[in-house]
mmCIF file of C-alpha atoms and ligand atoms in Angstrom:
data_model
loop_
_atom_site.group_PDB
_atom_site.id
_atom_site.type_symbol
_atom_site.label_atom_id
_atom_site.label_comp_id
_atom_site.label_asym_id
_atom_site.label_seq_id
_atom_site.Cartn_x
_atom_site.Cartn_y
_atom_site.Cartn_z
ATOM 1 C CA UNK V 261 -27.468 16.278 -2.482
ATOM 2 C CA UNK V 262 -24.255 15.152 -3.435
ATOM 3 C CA UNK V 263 -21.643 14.373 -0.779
ATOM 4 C CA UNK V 264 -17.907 16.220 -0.410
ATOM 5 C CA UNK V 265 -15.441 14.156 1.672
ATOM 6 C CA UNK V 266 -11.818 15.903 1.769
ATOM 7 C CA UNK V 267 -9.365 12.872 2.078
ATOM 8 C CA UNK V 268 -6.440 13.715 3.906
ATOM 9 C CA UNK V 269 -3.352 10.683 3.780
ATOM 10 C CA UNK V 270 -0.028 11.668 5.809
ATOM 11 C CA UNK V 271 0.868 8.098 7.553
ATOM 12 C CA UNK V 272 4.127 7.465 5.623
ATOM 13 C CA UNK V 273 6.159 10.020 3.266
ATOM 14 C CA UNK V 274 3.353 10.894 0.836
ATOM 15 C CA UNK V 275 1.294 13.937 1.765
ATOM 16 C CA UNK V 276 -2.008 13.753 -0.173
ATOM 17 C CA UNK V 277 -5.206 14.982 -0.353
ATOM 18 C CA UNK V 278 -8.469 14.106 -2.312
ATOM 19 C CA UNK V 279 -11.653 15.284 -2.907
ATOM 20 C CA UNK V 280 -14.402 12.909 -4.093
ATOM 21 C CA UNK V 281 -18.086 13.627 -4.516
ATOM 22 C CA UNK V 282 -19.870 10.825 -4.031
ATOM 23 C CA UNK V 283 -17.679 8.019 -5.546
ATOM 24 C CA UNK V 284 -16.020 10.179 -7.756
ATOM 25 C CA UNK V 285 -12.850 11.080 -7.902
ATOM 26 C CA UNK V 286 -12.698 14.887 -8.401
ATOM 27 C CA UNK V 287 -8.692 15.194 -7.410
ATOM 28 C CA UNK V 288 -5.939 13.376 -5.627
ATOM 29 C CA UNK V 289 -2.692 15.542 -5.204
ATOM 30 C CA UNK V 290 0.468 13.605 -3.940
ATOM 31 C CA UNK V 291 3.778 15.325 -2.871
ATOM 32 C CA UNK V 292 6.149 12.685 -2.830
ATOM 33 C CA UNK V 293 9.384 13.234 -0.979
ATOM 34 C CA UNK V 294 12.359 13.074 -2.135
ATOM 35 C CA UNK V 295 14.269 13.898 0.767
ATOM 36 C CA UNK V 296 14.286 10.172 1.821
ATOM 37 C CA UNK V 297 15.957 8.763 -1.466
ATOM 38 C CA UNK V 298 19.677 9.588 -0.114
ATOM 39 C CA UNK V 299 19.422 7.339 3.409
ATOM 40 C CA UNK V 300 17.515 4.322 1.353
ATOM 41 C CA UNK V 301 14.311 4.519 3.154
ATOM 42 C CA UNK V 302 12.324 6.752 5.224
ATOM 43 C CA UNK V 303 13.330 8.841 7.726
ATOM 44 C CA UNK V 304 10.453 9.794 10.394
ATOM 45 C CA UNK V 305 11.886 13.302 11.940
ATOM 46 C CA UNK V 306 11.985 14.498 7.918
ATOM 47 C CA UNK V 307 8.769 12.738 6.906
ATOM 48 C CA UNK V 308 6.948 14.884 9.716
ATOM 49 C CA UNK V 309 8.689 18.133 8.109
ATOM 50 C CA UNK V 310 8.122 17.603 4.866
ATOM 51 C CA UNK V 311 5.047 17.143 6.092
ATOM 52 C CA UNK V 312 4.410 20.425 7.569
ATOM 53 C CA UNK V 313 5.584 21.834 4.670
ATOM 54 C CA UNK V 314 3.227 20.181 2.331
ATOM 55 C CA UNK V 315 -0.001 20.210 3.844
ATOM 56 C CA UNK V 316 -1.360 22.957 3.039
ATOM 57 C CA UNK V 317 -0.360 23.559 -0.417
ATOM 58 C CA UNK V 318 -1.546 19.916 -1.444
ATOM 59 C CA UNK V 319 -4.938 20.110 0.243
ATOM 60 C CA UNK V 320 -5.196 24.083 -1.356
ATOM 61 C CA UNK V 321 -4.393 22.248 -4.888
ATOM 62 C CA UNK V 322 -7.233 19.509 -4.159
ATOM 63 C CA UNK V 323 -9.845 21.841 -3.456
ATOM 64 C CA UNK V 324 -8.606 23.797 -6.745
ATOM 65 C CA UNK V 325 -8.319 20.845 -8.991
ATOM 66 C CA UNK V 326 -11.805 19.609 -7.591
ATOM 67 C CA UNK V 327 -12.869 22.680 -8.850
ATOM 68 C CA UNK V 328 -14.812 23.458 -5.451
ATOM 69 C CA UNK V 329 -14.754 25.564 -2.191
ATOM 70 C CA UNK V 330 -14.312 24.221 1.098
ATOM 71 C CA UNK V 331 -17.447 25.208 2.475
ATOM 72 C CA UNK V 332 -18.731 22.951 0.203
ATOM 73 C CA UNK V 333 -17.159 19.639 1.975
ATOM 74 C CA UNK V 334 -19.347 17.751 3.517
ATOM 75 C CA UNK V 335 -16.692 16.064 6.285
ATOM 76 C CA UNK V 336 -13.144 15.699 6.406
ATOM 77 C CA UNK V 337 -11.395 12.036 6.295
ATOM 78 C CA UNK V 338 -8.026 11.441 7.605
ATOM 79 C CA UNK V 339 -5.431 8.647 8.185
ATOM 80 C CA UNK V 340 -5.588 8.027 11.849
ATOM 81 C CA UNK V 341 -3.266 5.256 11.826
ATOM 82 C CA UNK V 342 -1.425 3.063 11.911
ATOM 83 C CA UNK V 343 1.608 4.563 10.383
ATOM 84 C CA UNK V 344 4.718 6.885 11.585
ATOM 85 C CA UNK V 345 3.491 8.974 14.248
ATOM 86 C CA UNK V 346 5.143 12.171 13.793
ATOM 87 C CA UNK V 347 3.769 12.441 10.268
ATOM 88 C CA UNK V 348 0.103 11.156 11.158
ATOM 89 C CA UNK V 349 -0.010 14.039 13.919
ATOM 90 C CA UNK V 350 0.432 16.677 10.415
ATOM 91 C CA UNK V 351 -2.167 15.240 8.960
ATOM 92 C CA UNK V 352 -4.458 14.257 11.996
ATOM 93 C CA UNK V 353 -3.747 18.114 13.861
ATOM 94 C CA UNK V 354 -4.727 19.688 10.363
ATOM 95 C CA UNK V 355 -7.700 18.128 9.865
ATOM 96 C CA UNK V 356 -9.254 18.486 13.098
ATOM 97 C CA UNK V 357 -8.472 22.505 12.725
ATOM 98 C CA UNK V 358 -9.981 22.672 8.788
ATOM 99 C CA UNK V 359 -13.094 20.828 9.726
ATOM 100 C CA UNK V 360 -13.906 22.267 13.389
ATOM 101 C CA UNK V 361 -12.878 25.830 11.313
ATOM 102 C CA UNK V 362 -15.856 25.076 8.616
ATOM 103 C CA UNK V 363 -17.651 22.917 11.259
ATOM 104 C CA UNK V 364 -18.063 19.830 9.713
ATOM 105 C CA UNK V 365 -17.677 16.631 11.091
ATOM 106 C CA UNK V 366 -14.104 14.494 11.036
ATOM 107 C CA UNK V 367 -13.780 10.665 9.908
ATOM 108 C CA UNK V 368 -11.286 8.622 10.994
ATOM 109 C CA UNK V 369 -9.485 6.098 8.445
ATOM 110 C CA UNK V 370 -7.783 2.929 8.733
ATOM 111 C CA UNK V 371 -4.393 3.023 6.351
ATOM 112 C CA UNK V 372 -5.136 -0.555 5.204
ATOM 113 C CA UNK V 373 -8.942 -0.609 5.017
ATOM 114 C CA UNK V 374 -8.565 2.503 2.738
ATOM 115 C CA UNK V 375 -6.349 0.634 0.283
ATOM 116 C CA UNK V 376 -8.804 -2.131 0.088
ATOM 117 C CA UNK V 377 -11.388 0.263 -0.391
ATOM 118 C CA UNK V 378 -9.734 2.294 -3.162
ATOM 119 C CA UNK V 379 -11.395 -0.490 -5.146
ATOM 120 C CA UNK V 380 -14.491 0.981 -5.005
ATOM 121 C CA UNK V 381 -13.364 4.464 -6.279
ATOM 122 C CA UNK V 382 -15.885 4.777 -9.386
ATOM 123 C CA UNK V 383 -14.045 3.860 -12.607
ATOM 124 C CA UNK V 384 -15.725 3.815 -15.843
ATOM 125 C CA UNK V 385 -13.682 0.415 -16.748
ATOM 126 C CA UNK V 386 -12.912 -2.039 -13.457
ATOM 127 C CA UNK V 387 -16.121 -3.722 -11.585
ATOM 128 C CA UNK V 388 -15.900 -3.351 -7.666
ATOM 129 C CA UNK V 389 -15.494 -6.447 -6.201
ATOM 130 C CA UNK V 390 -18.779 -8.200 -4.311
ATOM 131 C CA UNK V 391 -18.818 -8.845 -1.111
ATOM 132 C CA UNK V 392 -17.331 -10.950 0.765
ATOM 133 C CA UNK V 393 -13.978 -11.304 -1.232
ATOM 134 C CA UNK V 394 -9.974 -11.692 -0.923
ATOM 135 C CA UNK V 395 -7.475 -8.779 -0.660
ATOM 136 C CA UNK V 396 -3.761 -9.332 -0.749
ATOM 137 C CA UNK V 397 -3.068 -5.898 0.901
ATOM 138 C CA UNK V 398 0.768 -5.100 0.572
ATOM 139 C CA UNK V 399 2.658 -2.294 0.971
ATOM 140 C CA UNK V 400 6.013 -1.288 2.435
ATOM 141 C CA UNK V 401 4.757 -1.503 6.050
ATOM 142 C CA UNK V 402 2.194 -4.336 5.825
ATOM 143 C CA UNK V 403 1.670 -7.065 4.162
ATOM 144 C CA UNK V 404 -1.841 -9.108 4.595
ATOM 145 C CA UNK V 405 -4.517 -11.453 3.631
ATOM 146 C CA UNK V 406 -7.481 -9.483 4.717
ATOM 147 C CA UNK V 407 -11.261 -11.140 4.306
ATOM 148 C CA UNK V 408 -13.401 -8.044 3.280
ATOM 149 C CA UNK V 409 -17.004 -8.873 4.448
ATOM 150 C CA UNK V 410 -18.507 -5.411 3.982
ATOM 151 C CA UNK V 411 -17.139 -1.943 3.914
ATOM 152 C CA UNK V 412 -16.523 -1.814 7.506
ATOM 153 C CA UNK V 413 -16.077 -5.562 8.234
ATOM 154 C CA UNK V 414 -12.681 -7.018 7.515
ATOM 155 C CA UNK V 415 -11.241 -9.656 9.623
ATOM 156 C CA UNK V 416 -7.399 -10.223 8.651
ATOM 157 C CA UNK V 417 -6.901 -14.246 7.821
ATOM 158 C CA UNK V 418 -2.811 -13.881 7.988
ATOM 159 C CA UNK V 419 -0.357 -11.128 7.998
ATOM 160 C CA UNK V 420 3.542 -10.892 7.602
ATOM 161 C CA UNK V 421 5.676 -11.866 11.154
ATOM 162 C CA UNK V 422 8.178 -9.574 10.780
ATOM 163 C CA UNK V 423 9.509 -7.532 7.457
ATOM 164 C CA UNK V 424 6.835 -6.417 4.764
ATOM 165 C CA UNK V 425 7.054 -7.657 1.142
ATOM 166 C CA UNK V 426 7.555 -4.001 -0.016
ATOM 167 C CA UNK V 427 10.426 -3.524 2.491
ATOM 168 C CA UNK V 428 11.992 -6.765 1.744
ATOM 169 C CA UNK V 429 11.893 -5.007 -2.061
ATOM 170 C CA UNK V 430 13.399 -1.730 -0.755
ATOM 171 C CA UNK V 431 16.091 -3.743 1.491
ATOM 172 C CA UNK V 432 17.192 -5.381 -1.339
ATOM 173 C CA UNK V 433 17.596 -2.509 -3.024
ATOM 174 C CA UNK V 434 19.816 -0.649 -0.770
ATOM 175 C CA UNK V 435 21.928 -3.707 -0.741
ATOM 176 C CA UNK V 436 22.787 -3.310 -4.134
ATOM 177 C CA UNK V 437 23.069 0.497 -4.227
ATOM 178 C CA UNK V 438 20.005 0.680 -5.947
ATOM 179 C CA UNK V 439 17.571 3.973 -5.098
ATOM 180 C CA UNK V 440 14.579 3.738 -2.909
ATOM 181 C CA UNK V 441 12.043 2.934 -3.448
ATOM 182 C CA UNK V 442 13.280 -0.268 -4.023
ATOM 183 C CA UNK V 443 10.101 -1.529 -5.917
ATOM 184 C CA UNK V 444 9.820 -0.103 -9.269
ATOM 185 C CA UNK V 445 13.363 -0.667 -9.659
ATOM 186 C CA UNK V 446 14.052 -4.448 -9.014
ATOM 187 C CA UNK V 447 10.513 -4.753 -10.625
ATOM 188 C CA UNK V 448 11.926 -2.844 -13.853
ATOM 189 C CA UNK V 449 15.104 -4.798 -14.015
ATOM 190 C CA UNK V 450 13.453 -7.775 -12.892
ATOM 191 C CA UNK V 451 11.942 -7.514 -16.459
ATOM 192 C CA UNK V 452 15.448 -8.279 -17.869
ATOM 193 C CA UNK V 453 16.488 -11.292 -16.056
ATOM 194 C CA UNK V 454 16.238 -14.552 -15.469
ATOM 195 C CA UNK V 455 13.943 -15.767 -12.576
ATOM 196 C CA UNK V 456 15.967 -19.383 -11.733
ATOM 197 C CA UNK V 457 18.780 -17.613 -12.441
ATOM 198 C CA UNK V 458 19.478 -17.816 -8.359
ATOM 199 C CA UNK V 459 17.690 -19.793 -5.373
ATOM 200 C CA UNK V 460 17.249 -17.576 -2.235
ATOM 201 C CA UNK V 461 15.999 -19.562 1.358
ATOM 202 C CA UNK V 462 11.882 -19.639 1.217
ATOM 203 C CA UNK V 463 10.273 -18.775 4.344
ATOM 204 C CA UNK V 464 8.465 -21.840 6.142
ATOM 205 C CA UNK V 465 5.781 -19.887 8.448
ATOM 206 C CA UNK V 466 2.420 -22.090 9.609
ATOM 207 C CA UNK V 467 -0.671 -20.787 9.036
ATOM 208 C CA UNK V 468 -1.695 -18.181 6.505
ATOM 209 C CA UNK V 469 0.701 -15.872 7.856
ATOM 210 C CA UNK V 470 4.219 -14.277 5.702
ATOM 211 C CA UNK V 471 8.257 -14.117 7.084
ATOM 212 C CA UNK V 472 10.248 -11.925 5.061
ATOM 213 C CA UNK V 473 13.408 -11.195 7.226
ATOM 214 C CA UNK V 474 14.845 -14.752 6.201
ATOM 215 C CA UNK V 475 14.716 -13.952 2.863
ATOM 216 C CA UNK V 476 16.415 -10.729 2.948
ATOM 217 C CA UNK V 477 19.388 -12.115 4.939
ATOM 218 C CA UNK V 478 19.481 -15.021 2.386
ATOM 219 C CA UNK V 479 19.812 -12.515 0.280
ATOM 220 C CA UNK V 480 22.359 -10.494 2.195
ATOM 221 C CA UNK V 481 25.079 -13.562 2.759
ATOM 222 C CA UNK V 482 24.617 -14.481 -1.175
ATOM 223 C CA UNK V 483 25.645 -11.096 -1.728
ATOM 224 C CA UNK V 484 28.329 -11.217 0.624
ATOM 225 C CA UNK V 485 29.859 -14.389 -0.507
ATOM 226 C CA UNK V 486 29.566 -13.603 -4.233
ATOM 227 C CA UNK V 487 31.289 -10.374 -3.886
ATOM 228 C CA UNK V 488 34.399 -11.880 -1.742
ATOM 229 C CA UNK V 489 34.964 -13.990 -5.303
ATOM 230 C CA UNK V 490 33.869 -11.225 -7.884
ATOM 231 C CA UNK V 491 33.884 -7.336 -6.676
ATOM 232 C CA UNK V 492 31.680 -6.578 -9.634
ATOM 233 C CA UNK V 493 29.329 -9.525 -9.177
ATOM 234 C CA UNK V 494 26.725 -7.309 -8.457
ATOM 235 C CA UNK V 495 27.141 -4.635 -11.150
ATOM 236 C CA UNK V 496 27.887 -8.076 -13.491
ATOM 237 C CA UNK V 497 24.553 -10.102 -12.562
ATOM 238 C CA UNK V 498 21.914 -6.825 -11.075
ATOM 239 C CA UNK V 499 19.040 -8.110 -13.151
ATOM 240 C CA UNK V 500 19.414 -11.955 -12.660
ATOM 241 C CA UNK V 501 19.362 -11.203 -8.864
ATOM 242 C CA UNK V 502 16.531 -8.810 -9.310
ATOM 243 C CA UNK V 503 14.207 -11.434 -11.290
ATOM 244 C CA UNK V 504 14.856 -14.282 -8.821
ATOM 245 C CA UNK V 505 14.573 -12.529 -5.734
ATOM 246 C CA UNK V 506 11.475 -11.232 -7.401
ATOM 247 C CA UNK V 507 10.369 -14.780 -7.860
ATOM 248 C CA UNK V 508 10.960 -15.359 -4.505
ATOM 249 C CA UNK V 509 8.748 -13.042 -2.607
ATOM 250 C CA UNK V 510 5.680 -13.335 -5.398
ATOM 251 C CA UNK V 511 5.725 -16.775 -4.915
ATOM 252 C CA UNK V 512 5.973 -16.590 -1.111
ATOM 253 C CA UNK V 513 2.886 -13.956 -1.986
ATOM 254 C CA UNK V 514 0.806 -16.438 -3.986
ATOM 255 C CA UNK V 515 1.712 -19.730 -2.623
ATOM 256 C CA UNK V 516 -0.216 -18.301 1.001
ATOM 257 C CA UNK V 517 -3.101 -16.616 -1.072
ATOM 258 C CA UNK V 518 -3.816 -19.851 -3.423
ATOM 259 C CA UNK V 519 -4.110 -21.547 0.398
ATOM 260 C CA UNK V 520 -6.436 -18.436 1.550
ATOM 261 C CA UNK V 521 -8.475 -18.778 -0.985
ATOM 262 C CA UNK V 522 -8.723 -22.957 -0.982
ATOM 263 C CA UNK V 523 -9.581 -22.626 2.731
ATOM 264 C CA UNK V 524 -12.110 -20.091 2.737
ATOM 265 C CA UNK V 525 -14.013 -21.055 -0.864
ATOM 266 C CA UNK V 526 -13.800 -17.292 -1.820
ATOM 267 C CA UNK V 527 -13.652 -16.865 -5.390
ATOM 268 C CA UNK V 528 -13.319 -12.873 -5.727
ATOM 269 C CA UNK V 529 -9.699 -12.085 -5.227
ATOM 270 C CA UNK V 530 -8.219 -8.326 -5.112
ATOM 271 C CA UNK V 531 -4.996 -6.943 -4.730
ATOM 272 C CA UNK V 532 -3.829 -3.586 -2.900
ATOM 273 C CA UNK V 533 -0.808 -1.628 -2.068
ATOM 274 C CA UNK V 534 1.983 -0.373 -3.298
ATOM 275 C CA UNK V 535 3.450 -3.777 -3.542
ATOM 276 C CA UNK V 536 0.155 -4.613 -6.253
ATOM 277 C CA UNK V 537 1.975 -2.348 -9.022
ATOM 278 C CA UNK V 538 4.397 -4.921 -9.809
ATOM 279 C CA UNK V 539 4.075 -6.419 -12.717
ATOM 280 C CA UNK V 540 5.115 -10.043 -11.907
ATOM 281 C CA UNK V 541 2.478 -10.126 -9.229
ATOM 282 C CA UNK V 542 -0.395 -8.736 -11.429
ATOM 283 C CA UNK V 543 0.590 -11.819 -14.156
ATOM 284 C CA UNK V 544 0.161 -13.977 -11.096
ATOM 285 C CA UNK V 545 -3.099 -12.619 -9.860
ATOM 286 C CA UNK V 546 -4.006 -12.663 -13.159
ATOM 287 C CA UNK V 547 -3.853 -16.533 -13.600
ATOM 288 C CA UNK V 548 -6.212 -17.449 -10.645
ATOM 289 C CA UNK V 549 -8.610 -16.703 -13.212
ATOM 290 C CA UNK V 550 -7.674 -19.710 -15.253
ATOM 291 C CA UNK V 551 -6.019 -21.986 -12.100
ATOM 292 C CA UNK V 552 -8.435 -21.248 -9.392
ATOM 293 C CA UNK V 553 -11.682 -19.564 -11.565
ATOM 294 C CA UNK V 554 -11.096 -16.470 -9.744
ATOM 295 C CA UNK V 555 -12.487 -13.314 -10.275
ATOM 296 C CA UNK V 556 -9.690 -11.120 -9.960
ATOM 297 C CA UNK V 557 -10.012 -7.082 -8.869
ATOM 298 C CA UNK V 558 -6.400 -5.286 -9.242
ATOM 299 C CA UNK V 559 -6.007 -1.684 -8.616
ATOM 300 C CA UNK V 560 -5.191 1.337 -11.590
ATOM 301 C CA UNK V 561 -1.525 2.250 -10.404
ATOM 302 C CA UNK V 562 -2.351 5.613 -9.382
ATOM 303 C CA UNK V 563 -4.498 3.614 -6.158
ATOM 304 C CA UNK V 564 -1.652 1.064 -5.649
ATOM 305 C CA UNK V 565 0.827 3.755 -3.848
ATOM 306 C CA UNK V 566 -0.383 6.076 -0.414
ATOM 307 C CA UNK V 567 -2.588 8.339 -1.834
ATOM 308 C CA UNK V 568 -5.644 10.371 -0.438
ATOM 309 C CA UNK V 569 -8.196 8.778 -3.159
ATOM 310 C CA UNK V 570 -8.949 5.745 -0.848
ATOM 311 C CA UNK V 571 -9.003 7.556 2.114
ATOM 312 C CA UNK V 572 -11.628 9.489 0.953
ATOM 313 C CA UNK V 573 -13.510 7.158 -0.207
ATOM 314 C CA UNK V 574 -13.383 4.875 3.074
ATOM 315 C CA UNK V 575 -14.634 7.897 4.471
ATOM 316 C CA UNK V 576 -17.558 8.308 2.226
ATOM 317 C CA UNK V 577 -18.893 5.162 3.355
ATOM 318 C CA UNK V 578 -18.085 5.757 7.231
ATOM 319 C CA UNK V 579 -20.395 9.131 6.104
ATOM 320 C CA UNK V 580 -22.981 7.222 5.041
ATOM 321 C CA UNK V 581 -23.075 5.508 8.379
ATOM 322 C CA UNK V 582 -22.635 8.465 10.278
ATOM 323 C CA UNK V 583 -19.191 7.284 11.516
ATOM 324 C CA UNK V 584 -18.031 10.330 13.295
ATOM 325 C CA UNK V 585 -15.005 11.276 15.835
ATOM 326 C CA UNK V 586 -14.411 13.899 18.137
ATOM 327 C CA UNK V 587 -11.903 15.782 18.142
ATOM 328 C CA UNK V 588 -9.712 13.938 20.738
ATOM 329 C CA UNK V 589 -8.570 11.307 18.640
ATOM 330 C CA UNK V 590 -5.073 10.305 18.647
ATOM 331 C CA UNK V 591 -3.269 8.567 15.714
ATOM 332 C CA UNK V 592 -2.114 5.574 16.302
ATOM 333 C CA UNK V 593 1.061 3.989 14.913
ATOM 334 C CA UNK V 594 0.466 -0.279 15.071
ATOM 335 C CA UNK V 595 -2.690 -2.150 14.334
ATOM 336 C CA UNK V 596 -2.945 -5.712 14.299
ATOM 337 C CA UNK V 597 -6.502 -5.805 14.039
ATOM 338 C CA UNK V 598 -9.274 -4.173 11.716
HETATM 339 O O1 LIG E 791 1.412 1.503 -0.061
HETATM 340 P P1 LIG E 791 2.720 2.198 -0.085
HETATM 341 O O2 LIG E 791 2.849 3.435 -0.935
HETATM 342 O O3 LIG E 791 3.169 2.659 1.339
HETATM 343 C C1 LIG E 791 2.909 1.963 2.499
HETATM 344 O O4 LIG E 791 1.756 1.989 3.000
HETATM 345 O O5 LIG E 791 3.872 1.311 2.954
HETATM 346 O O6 LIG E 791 3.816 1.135 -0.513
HETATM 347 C C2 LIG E 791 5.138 1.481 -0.736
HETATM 348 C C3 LIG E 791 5.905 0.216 -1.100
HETATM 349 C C4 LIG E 791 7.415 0.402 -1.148
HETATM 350 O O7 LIG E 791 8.012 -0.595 -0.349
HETATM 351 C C5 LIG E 791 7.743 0.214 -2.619
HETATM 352 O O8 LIG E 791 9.028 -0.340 -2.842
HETATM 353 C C6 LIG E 791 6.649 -0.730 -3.061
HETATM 354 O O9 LIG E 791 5.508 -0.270 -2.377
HETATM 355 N N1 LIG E 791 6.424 -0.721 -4.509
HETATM 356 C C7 LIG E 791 6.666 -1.781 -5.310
HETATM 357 C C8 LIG E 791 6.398 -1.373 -6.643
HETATM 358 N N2 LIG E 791 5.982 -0.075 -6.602
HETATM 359 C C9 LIG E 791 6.014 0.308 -5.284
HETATM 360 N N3 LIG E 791 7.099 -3.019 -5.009
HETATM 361 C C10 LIG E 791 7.273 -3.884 -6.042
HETATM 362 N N4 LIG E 791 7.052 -3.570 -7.333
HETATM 363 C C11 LIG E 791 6.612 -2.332 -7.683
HETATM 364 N N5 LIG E 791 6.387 -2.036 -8.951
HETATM 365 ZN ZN1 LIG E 792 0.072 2.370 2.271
#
């Protein structure tokens, strides 16, 4: 018998929701929104009512596109944390109603172990990486080296101190005026600049861990002190300073993950995240294969951004293993460990 798992993915300011039989992907609706775009980054009270506003149509329009009924589902899988609290309580309180409604059982997903997992989310052209293997998960709330041992066995190996690579990307962006996401953007325009065009500070942090607050304020006072000489320096120089602050957090990205990978002798090396769209970072995953004879594992963009995809999927395996909750669950908005 084949298996239904409705994902449900509401931690941020995507509201999603995926069915997948077995490892298949059968949908994966995704109401971005838009509301956030005019303050330069999310705003929790509106996340949780757009939220509320969302839900149901997107999960109705997964079950639709799936082509299936919901008393077909085998179990319901939902983002329990970590993420903003006030929009995982939409998608948390909804899924405990739906599934005790066609009484089937709830899973409970971890935001960041589903993006690793979205790598096994069958695809007729990308291998899924072996165990155990490398994941550079990052994202605009996280950004970590994660050893993935098994499905439900990842131990983190370093993880950022204070900002997140994507938020030092969507910082950036605001400081220049530029719309949020800040991502695709400085990614796009990084595309016409030049990457030694500018230096910005590089974070010194022991371990395997990440610092991206230095960076941003390096950033900041550059801006600041360029504009006092040239009002227009920005508007004059947007994709020079785009490609070399670029530079500056993939390399911070790589120089920690070349170490990660040196210290524990893994060889299989994936990316996640929203952060893993960008293009600069995919050419630099790409050349561990030649530099460290890595096999590398890098996301189709639709997997890279919140979506419900991967949190169905970690819930299919959590299935498998008859991973259930109960219903008194509470989301949770931090996690430092897996
Ligand atoms: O995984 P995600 O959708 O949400 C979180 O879990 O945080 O990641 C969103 C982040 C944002 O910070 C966005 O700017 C960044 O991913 N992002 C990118 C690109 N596309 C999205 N960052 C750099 N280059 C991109 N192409
Ligand atoms: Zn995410």
């Amino acid at each position: 018998m084949p298996i239904y798992i409705l994902g449900i993915e509401s931690s941020c300011d995507d509201t999603s929701a995926s069915v997948i039989k077995d490892r298949v992907m059968l949908s994966n609706i995704i109401a971005n929104q838009q509301v956030h775009e005019e303050y330069g980054g999310v705003v929790p009270e509106l996340a949780s009512r757009a939220h509320q506003q969302n839900i149901i149509p997107v999960i109705d329009k997964a079950l639709k596109v799936a082509g299936i009924d919901k008393k077909q589902l085998n179990a319901v899988a939902f983002t329990l944390g970590p993420g903003l609290l006030g929009s995982l309580l939409v998608g948390t309180s909804f899924a405990k109603a739906f599934a005790m409604g066609l009484n089937i059982p709830i899973i409970v997903v971890n935001h960041l172990q589903a993006h690793v997992l979205a790598h096994f989310i069958e695809s007729p052209d990308k291998e899924n990486p072996p165990f155990p293997f490398l994941c550079l998960t990052v994202s605009g709330g996280h950004t970590q080296i994660v050893e993935v041992n098994a499905y439900d066995d990842m131990k983190i190996l370093g993880q950022t101190i204070d900002d997140a690579a994507g938020e030092a990307f969507d910082k950036a962006a605001k400081m220049m005026d530029l719309p949020y996401p800040g991502g695709p953007i400085i990614d796009k325009y990084a595309k016409m600049g030049n990457p030694d065009a500018f230096e910005f500070a590089k974070p010194r942090i022991d371990d395997l861990n990440y610092s991206f607050s230095g960076l941003k304020t390096s950033l900041l006072y550059f801006l600041r002190d360029k504009l006092k000489e040239d009002e227009n320096f920005i508007a004059e120089n947007v994709y020079d300073i785009c490609a070399s602050y670029q530079k500056a957090i993939i390399s911070t990205l790589m120089q920690k993950l070349y170490l990660a990978i040196e210290q524990t002798g893994i060889k299989h090396v994936a990316i996640a995240g929203g952060v893993s769209a960008n293009s600069e970072l995919r050419n630099e995953i790409n050349k561990l294969q030649t530099i460290m004879q890595c096999k590398v594992y890098i996301p189709d963009f639709q997997f890279t951004t919140d979506n419900a995809a991967m949190v169905a999927i970690a819930g299919h395996f959590k299935y498998i293993n008859n991973d259930f909750s109960d219903l008194s669950v509470k989301p949770y908005s931090r996690n430092l460990t897996m």
